[in-house]
Amino acid sequence: MKQKALWINQIKGLCICLVVIYHSVITFYPHLSGLQHPLSGLLAKCWVYFNLYLAPFRMPVFFFISGYLIRRYIDEVNWRTSVDKRIWSILWVLALWGVLQWQALSHLNAWLAPERVLATSSNAAYADSISGFLRGMLTASTSLWYLYALLVYFTLCKLLSRWKLPVLGLLAVASVTINVVPLPWWGMNSVVRNMIYYSMGAWYGAQLMTWMKGVDLRRLWLAVVAFGIVSVALWFANVPLLLSLLSIVAIMKLFYSIEQRYAVRSGNLLNVIGSNTIAIYTTHRILIEAFSLFLIAEMNAAYWPVWAELTLIVIYPFVSLLVCTLAGLGMRKISTALFGDLFFSPPTRPSAAPATR
């Protein structure tokens, strides 16, 4: 990878780490009902609220970078090549891991929590039939909705690239409106909410990057503070758009500045993680389900001593992140070494044999 792109890859690494922490928190802490110490309950609530406060900094940045990295396919690459490189490759991973997650999560729940009542229509991974699974996947009601969004976003951005500004205006309205008038599918709400960030990266990412690299935010500190205050106020009013845009610029500026001051190597931890985001994204949800089902039962039964309970409440998201990251990286290596990376890349389609006379 070229040195100049490492800081962008590190942002991807940060984003996937935040995604893993998000799922670790929402599948564990809200379901704890048998904690022995009042401080345990307080710390659990702190993790839940901290997770909520990270929302404007997580998926918007992830999608902006995703859009920025495919802008060449939007402007220069023909549809035939784009379908092969940008659509078929993602569709393969979405379909394959959709099935793997469905089977894994269904069997894990039957094994570790047979008494648990699953909302079979809310997530494709909990579906009780093939038709329910397909319905969940088609409506983005899946833990893999990020991949679903990438397919939709790329297709629409390439189709609508002639009308960038009016489309961006409509996407901004949709991003705000979906918070007030949501669709019946939680994943589709996220797809609608985040498309503006991907589109900005795909259509105007290069210009924004050039501006970001040249601007000195310290000279504009008063304007930045004022914009930040307004953005936070709107976020509390359930309009996170401005805060998300501010977070995109701030995080890019931070990582770009760090690269300018310090030598960033390709073996840097965040860079390695950023190079394997799909592997970590597709595998982590299965592991987190197993962790949460086992540990929730242990915590609610009050088997552990208080000191161990408090320790777990504090460090669980970090331990989960570490295990999921190592497992994702390991799975990628196994997939590459034994199966030609079949778990994360589609099989190579055979080329047509030359005609003989």
Coordinates of C-alpha atoms in Angstrom, one line a residue:
M1 CA 0.0 0.0 0.0
K2 CA 1.3 3.5 -0.8
Q3 CA 2.5 5.4 2.2
K4 CA 0.2 8.4 1.5
A5 CA -2.9 6.1 1.9
L6 CA -1.9 4.7 5.3
W7 CA -3.6 7.3 7.3
I8 CA -6.9 6.7 5.5
N9 CA -6.6 3.0 6.2
Q10 CA -6.0 3.7 9.9
I11 CA -9.3 5.6 10.0
K12 CA -11.0 2.5 8.6
G13 CA -9.3 0.5 11.4
L14 CA -10.6 2.9 14.0
C15 CA -14.1 2.7 12.6
I16 CA -14.3 -1.1 12.6
C17 CA -13.0 -1.1 16.2
L18 CA -15.9 1.2 17.1
V19 CA -18.3 -1.1 15.4
V20 CA -17.1 -4.1 17.3
I21 CA -17.3 -2.1 20.6
Y22 CA -20.9 -1.0 19.7
H23 CA -22.1 -4.5 19.1
S24 CA -20.3 -5.8 22.2
V25 CA -22.1 -3.2 24.4
I26 CA -25.6 -3.5 23.0
T27 CA -25.7 -7.3 23.2
F28 CA -24.4 -7.5 26.7
Y29 CA -25.0 -4.6 29.1
P30 CA -28.7 -3.9 28.5
H31 CA -29.5 -7.5 29.4
L32 CA -27.8 -7.6 32.8
S33 CA -30.4 -7.8 35.5
G34 CA -28.7 -9.7 38.4
L35 CA -25.7 -7.5 39.2
Q36 CA -24.6 -7.7 42.8
H37 CA -23.0 -4.3 43.3
P38 CA -24.6 -0.8 42.6
L39 CA -21.4 0.3 41.0
S40 CA -21.6 -2.5 38.5
G41 CA -25.0 -1.2 37.3
L42 CA -23.6 2.4 37.1
L43 CA -20.6 1.3 35.0
A44 CA -22.9 -0.7 32.7
K45 CA -25.0 2.4 32.1
C46 CA -21.9 4.4 31.4
W47 CA -20.9 2.0 28.7
V48 CA -24.4 2.1 27.2
Y49 CA -24.4 5.9 27.1
F50 CA -20.8 6.2 25.9
N51 CA -21.8 3.9 23.0
L52 CA -24.7 6.2 22.1
Y53 CA -22.4 9.3 22.1
L54 CA -20.1 7.5 19.6
A55 CA -22.8 7.2 17.0
P56 CA -22.0 10.4 15.0
F57 CA -18.3 9.4 14.9
R58 CA -18.7 5.7 13.8
M59 CA -20.7 4.9 10.6
P60 CA -20.6 8.4 9.0
V61 CA -16.8 8.4 9.0
F62 CA -16.7 4.8 7.8
F63 CA -19.1 5.5 4.9
F64 CA -17.4 8.7 3.9
I65 CA -14.0 6.9 3.6
S66 CA -15.7 4.0 1.8
G67 CA -17.2 6.3 -0.7
Y68 CA -13.9 8.2 -1.2
L69 CA -12.0 5.0 -1.9
I70 CA -14.3 4.0 -4.8
R71 CA -14.6 7.4 -6.5
R72 CA -12.6 6.2 -9.5
Y73 CA -15.2 3.5 -10.2
I74 CA -17.9 6.2 -10.1
D75 CA -16.2 8.5 -12.6
E76 CA -13.9 6.5 -14.8
V77 CA -14.6 2.7 -14.7
N78 CA -17.3 1.2 -17.0
W79 CA -20.3 -0.6 -15.6
R80 CA -19.1 -4.1 -16.6
T81 CA -15.9 -3.8 -14.7
S82 CA -17.7 -2.1 -11.8
V83 CA -20.2 -4.9 -11.5
D84 CA -17.4 -7.4 -11.3
K85 CA -15.1 -5.5 -8.9
R86 CA -17.6 -3.5 -6.7
I87 CA -20.9 -5.2 -6.8
W88 CA -20.4 -8.9 -7.3
S89 CA -17.5 -9.1 -4.8
I90 CA -19.6 -7.5 -2.0
L91 CA -22.8 -9.4 -2.9
W92 CA -20.8 -12.7 -2.6
V93 CA -19.6 -11.8 0.9
L94 CA -23.1 -10.5 2.0
A95 CA -24.9 -13.6 0.8
L96 CA -22.3 -16.1 2.1
W97 CA -21.9 -14.5 5.6
G98 CA -25.6 -13.8 5.8
V99 CA -26.2 -17.6 5.7
L100 CA -23.2 -18.3 8.0
Q101 CA -24.4 -15.8 10.6
W102 CA -28.0 -17.1 10.4
Q103 CA -27.0 -20.6 11.1
A104 CA -24.4 -19.8 13.7
L105 CA -26.6 -17.4 15.7
S106 CA -29.6 -19.8 15.5
H107 CA -27.5 -22.7 16.8
L108 CA -25.8 -20.6 19.5
N109 CA -29.1 -19.5 20.9
A110 CA -30.6 -23.0 20.8
W111 CA -27.5 -24.2 22.7
L112 CA -26.7 -21.5 25.2
A113 CA -30.1 -19.8 25.7
P114 CA -32.9 -22.2 24.6
E115 CA -35.4 -20.3 26.8
R116 CA -34.7 -17.0 25.0
V117 CA -37.5 -15.6 22.9
L118 CA -36.1 -14.3 19.6
A119 CA -37.7 -11.6 17.5
T120 CA -37.5 -13.7 14.3
S121 CA -38.7 -10.9 12.1
S122 CA -36.4 -8.2 13.3
N123 CA -33.1 -9.7 12.2
A124 CA -32.3 -12.2 9.4
A125 CA -29.9 -13.9 11.7
Y126 CA -32.8 -14.9 13.9
A127 CA -35.2 -16.0 11.2
D128 CA -37.1 -19.2 11.7
S129 CA -37.6 -20.0 8.0
I130 CA -35.9 -19.5 4.6
S131 CA -38.5 -17.0 3.5
G132 CA -38.0 -15.0 6.8
F133 CA -34.3 -15.0 6.2
L134 CA -34.6 -13.8 2.6
R135 CA -37.1 -11.1 3.7
G136 CA -34.7 -9.9 6.4
M137 CA -31.8 -9.8 4.0
L138 CA -33.8 -7.9 1.3
T139 CA -35.0 -5.3 3.8
A140 CA -31.5 -4.8 5.3
S141 CA -32.7 -6.3 8.6
T142 CA -29.3 -7.9 9.1
S143 CA -26.2 -7.4 11.1
L144 CA -24.5 -7.1 7.8
W145 CA -26.4 -4.1 6.7
Y146 CA -23.2 -2.2 6.1
L147 CA -22.5 -4.5 3.1
Y148 CA -26.1 -4.1 1.9
A149 CA -25.6 -0.4 2.0
L150 CA -22.4 -0.5 0.0
L151 CA -24.2 -2.2 -2.8
V152 CA -27.1 0.3 -2.8
Y153 CA -24.9 3.3 -2.4
F154 CA -22.4 2.4 -5.2
T155 CA -25.2 1.6 -7.6
L156 CA -27.1 4.9 -7.0
C157 CA -24.0 7.0 -6.9
K158 CA -22.9 5.7 -10.3
L159 CA -26.4 6.1 -11.7
L160 CA -27.0 9.6 -10.3
S161 CA -23.5 11.1 -10.7
R162 CA -24.8 13.7 -13.2
W163 CA -27.0 15.2 -10.6
K164 CA -24.7 15.4 -7.6
L165 CA -25.9 18.6 -5.9
P166 CA -29.7 18.1 -6.1
V167 CA -29.3 14.4 -5.0
L168 CA -27.1 15.4 -2.1
G169 CA -29.8 17.9 -1.0
L170 CA -32.4 15.1 -1.1
L171 CA -30.1 12.8 0.8
A172 CA -29.6 15.4 3.5
V173 CA -33.4 15.8 3.9
A174 CA -33.8 12.0 4.0
S175 CA -31.0 11.6 6.6
V176 CA -32.8 14.1 8.9
T177 CA -36.3 12.9 8.1
I178 CA -35.6 9.2 8.8
N179 CA -35.0 10.1 12.5
V180 CA -38.5 11.5 12.8
V181 CA -40.4 9.2 10.4
P182 CA -38.6 5.9 10.4
L183 CA -39.2 2.9 8.1
P184 CA -40.4 -0.4 9.7
W185 CA -37.0 -2.0 9.1
W186 CA -34.1 -0.8 11.5
G187 CA -31.4 -1.7 9.0
M188 CA -33.1 0.2 6.2
N189 CA -33.3 3.3 8.4
S190 CA -29.5 3.1 8.8
V191 CA -29.1 2.7 5.1
V192 CA -31.1 5.9 4.4
R193 CA -29.5 7.8 7.2
N194 CA -25.9 7.2 6.1
M195 CA -26.1 7.5 2.3
I196 CA -25.2 11.2 2.3
Y197 CA -21.8 10.5 3.8
Y198 CA -20.9 7.8 1.3
S199 CA -22.1 10.0 -1.6
M200 CA -20.1 13.0 -0.3
G201 CA -17.0 10.8 -0.3
A202 CA -17.6 9.4 -3.7
W203 CA -18.6 12.7 -5.4
Y204 CA -16.7 15.4 -3.5
G205 CA -14.2 13.4 -1.4
A206 CA -11.2 14.5 -3.4
Q207 CA -12.1 18.2 -3.1
L208 CA -12.8 17.9 0.6
M209 CA -9.5 16.1 1.2
T210 CA -7.6 18.8 -0.6
W211 CA -9.3 21.5 1.5
M212 CA -8.8 19.5 4.8
K213 CA -5.1 19.1 4.2
G214 CA -4.6 22.8 3.5
V215 CA -6.8 24.4 6.2
D216 CA -5.4 25.4 9.6
L217 CA -8.3 24.7 12.0
R218 CA -6.4 26.6 14.8
R219 CA -6.9 29.8 12.9
L220 CA -10.6 29.0 12.6
W221 CA -11.0 27.9 16.2
L222 CA -13.9 30.3 16.9
A223 CA -15.9 29.2 13.9
V224 CA -15.1 25.5 14.7
V225 CA -16.3 26.0 18.3
A226 CA -19.5 27.7 17.2
F227 CA -20.2 25.1 14.6
G228 CA -19.5 22.4 17.2
I229 CA -22.0 24.0 19.7
V230 CA -24.7 24.2 17.1
S231 CA -24.0 20.6 15.9
V232 CA -24.2 19.2 19.4
A233 CA -27.4 21.1 20.1
L234 CA -29.0 19.7 16.9
W235 CA -27.7 16.2 17.8
F236 CA -29.6 16.4 21.1
A237 CA -32.6 17.4 19.0
N238 CA -32.2 14.2 17.0
V239 CA -30.5 15.8 14.0
P240 CA -27.0 14.4 14.0
L241 CA -26.1 15.4 10.4
L242 CA -23.9 18.4 11.2
L243 CA -22.1 16.7 14.1
S244 CA -21.3 13.8 11.8
L245 CA -20.0 16.1 9.1
L246 CA -17.8 17.8 11.7
S247 CA -16.5 14.5 13.0
I248 CA -15.5 13.4 9.4
V249 CA -13.4 16.5 9.0
A250 CA -11.9 16.4 12.5
I251 CA -11.0 12.7 12.4
M252 CA -9.4 13.0 8.9
K253 CA -7.5 16.1 10.0
L254 CA -6.2 14.3 13.1
F255 CA -5.0 11.2 11.3
Y256 CA -3.5 13.2 8.5
S257 CA -1.6 15.5 10.9
I258 CA -0.3 12.5 12.8
E259 CA 1.1 11.0 9.6
Q260 CA 2.8 14.3 8.8
R261 CA 4.6 14.4 12.1
Y262 CA 5.4 10.7 12.7
A263 CA 6.4 7.9 10.4
V264 CA 3.5 5.6 9.9
R265 CA 4.4 2.1 8.9
S266 CA 2.3 -0.5 7.0
G267 CA 2.6 -2.8 10.0
N268 CA 0.9 -0.3 12.3
L269 CA -1.9 -2.0 14.2
L270 CA -4.7 0.2 13.0
N271 CA -3.4 -0.1 9.4
V272 CA -3.5 -3.9 9.7
I273 CA -7.0 -3.8 11.1
G274 CA -8.0 -1.3 8.4
S275 CA -6.8 -3.6 5.7
N276 CA -9.0 -6.4 7.0
T277 CA -12.2 -4.6 7.9
I278 CA -14.5 -7.0 6.0
A279 CA -13.0 -10.1 7.7
I280 CA -13.5 -8.5 11.2
Y281 CA -16.9 -7.1 10.3
T282 CA -18.3 -10.4 9.1
T283 CA -16.9 -12.6 11.8
H284 CA -17.2 -10.5 15.0
R285 CA -21.0 -10.7 15.3
I286 CA -21.0 -14.5 15.8
L287 CA -18.3 -14.3 18.5
I288 CA -20.1 -11.5 20.3
E289 CA -23.3 -13.5 20.4
A290 CA -21.5 -16.4 22.0
F291 CA -19.8 -14.2 24.5
S292 CA -22.9 -12.4 25.5
L293 CA -25.1 -15.5 25.8
F294 CA -22.7 -17.2 28.1
L295 CA -21.7 -14.2 30.2
I296 CA -25.2 -12.8 30.6
A297 CA -26.3 -16.1 32.2
E298 CA -23.3 -16.1 34.5
M299 CA -23.8 -12.4 35.6
N300 CA -27.5 -12.7 36.2
A301 CA -27.0 -15.9 38.2
A302 CA -24.5 -14.0 40.5
Y303 CA -22.0 -16.8 40.4
W304 CA -18.9 -14.5 40.3
P305 CA -17.4 -12.6 43.2
V306 CA -18.0 -8.9 43.2
W307 CA -14.5 -7.9 42.3
A308 CA -14.7 -10.2 39.2
E309 CA -18.1 -8.8 38.3
L310 CA -16.8 -5.2 38.4
T311 CA -13.7 -6.1 36.5
L312 CA -15.7 -7.7 33.7
I313 CA -18.1 -4.7 33.5
V314 CA -15.1 -2.4 33.0
I315 CA -13.0 -4.3 30.5
Y316 CA -15.5 -6.5 28.6
P317 CA -15.7 -4.3 25.4
F318 CA -11.9 -4.1 25.2
V319 CA -11.5 -7.9 25.6
S320 CA -14.2 -8.5 23.1
L321 CA -12.5 -6.1 20.7
L322 CA -9.2 -7.9 21.1
V323 CA -10.6 -11.4 20.6
C324 CA -12.8 -10.4 17.7
T325 CA -10.0 -8.6 15.9
L326 CA -7.6 -11.5 16.3
A327 CA -10.2 -14.0 15.2
G328 CA -11.1 -11.9 12.1
L329 CA -7.4 -11.6 11.2
G330 CA -6.9 -15.3 11.7
M331 CA -10.0 -16.2 9.7
R332 CA -8.7 -14.1 6.8
K333 CA -5.3 -15.9 6.9
I334 CA -7.0 -19.3 7.0
S335 CA -9.4 -18.3 4.1
T336 CA -6.4 -17.1 2.0
A337 CA -4.1 -20.1 2.8
L338 CA -6.7 -22.9 2.4
F339 CA -9.5 -21.7 0.3
G340 CA -8.1 -19.0 -2.0
D341 CA -9.8 -16.3 0.2
L342 CA -13.2 -17.8 -0.7
F343 CA -14.8 -16.6 2.5
F344 CA -14.1 -12.9 1.7
S345 CA -13.6 -12.8 -2.1
P346 CA -15.9 -14.4 -4.8
P347 CA -14.6 -17.3 -6.8
T348 CA -12.8 -16.4 -10.0
R349 CA -15.1 -16.9 -12.9
P350 CA -13.6 -19.0 -15.7
S351 CA -12.6 -17.1 -18.7
A352 CA -14.1 -18.1 -22.0
A353 CA -11.9 -20.5 -24.0
P354 CA -10.7 -19.2 -27.4
A355 CA -12.7 -20.6 -30.3
T356 CA -11.0 -23.2 -32.4
R357 CA -11.3 -23.6 -36.1

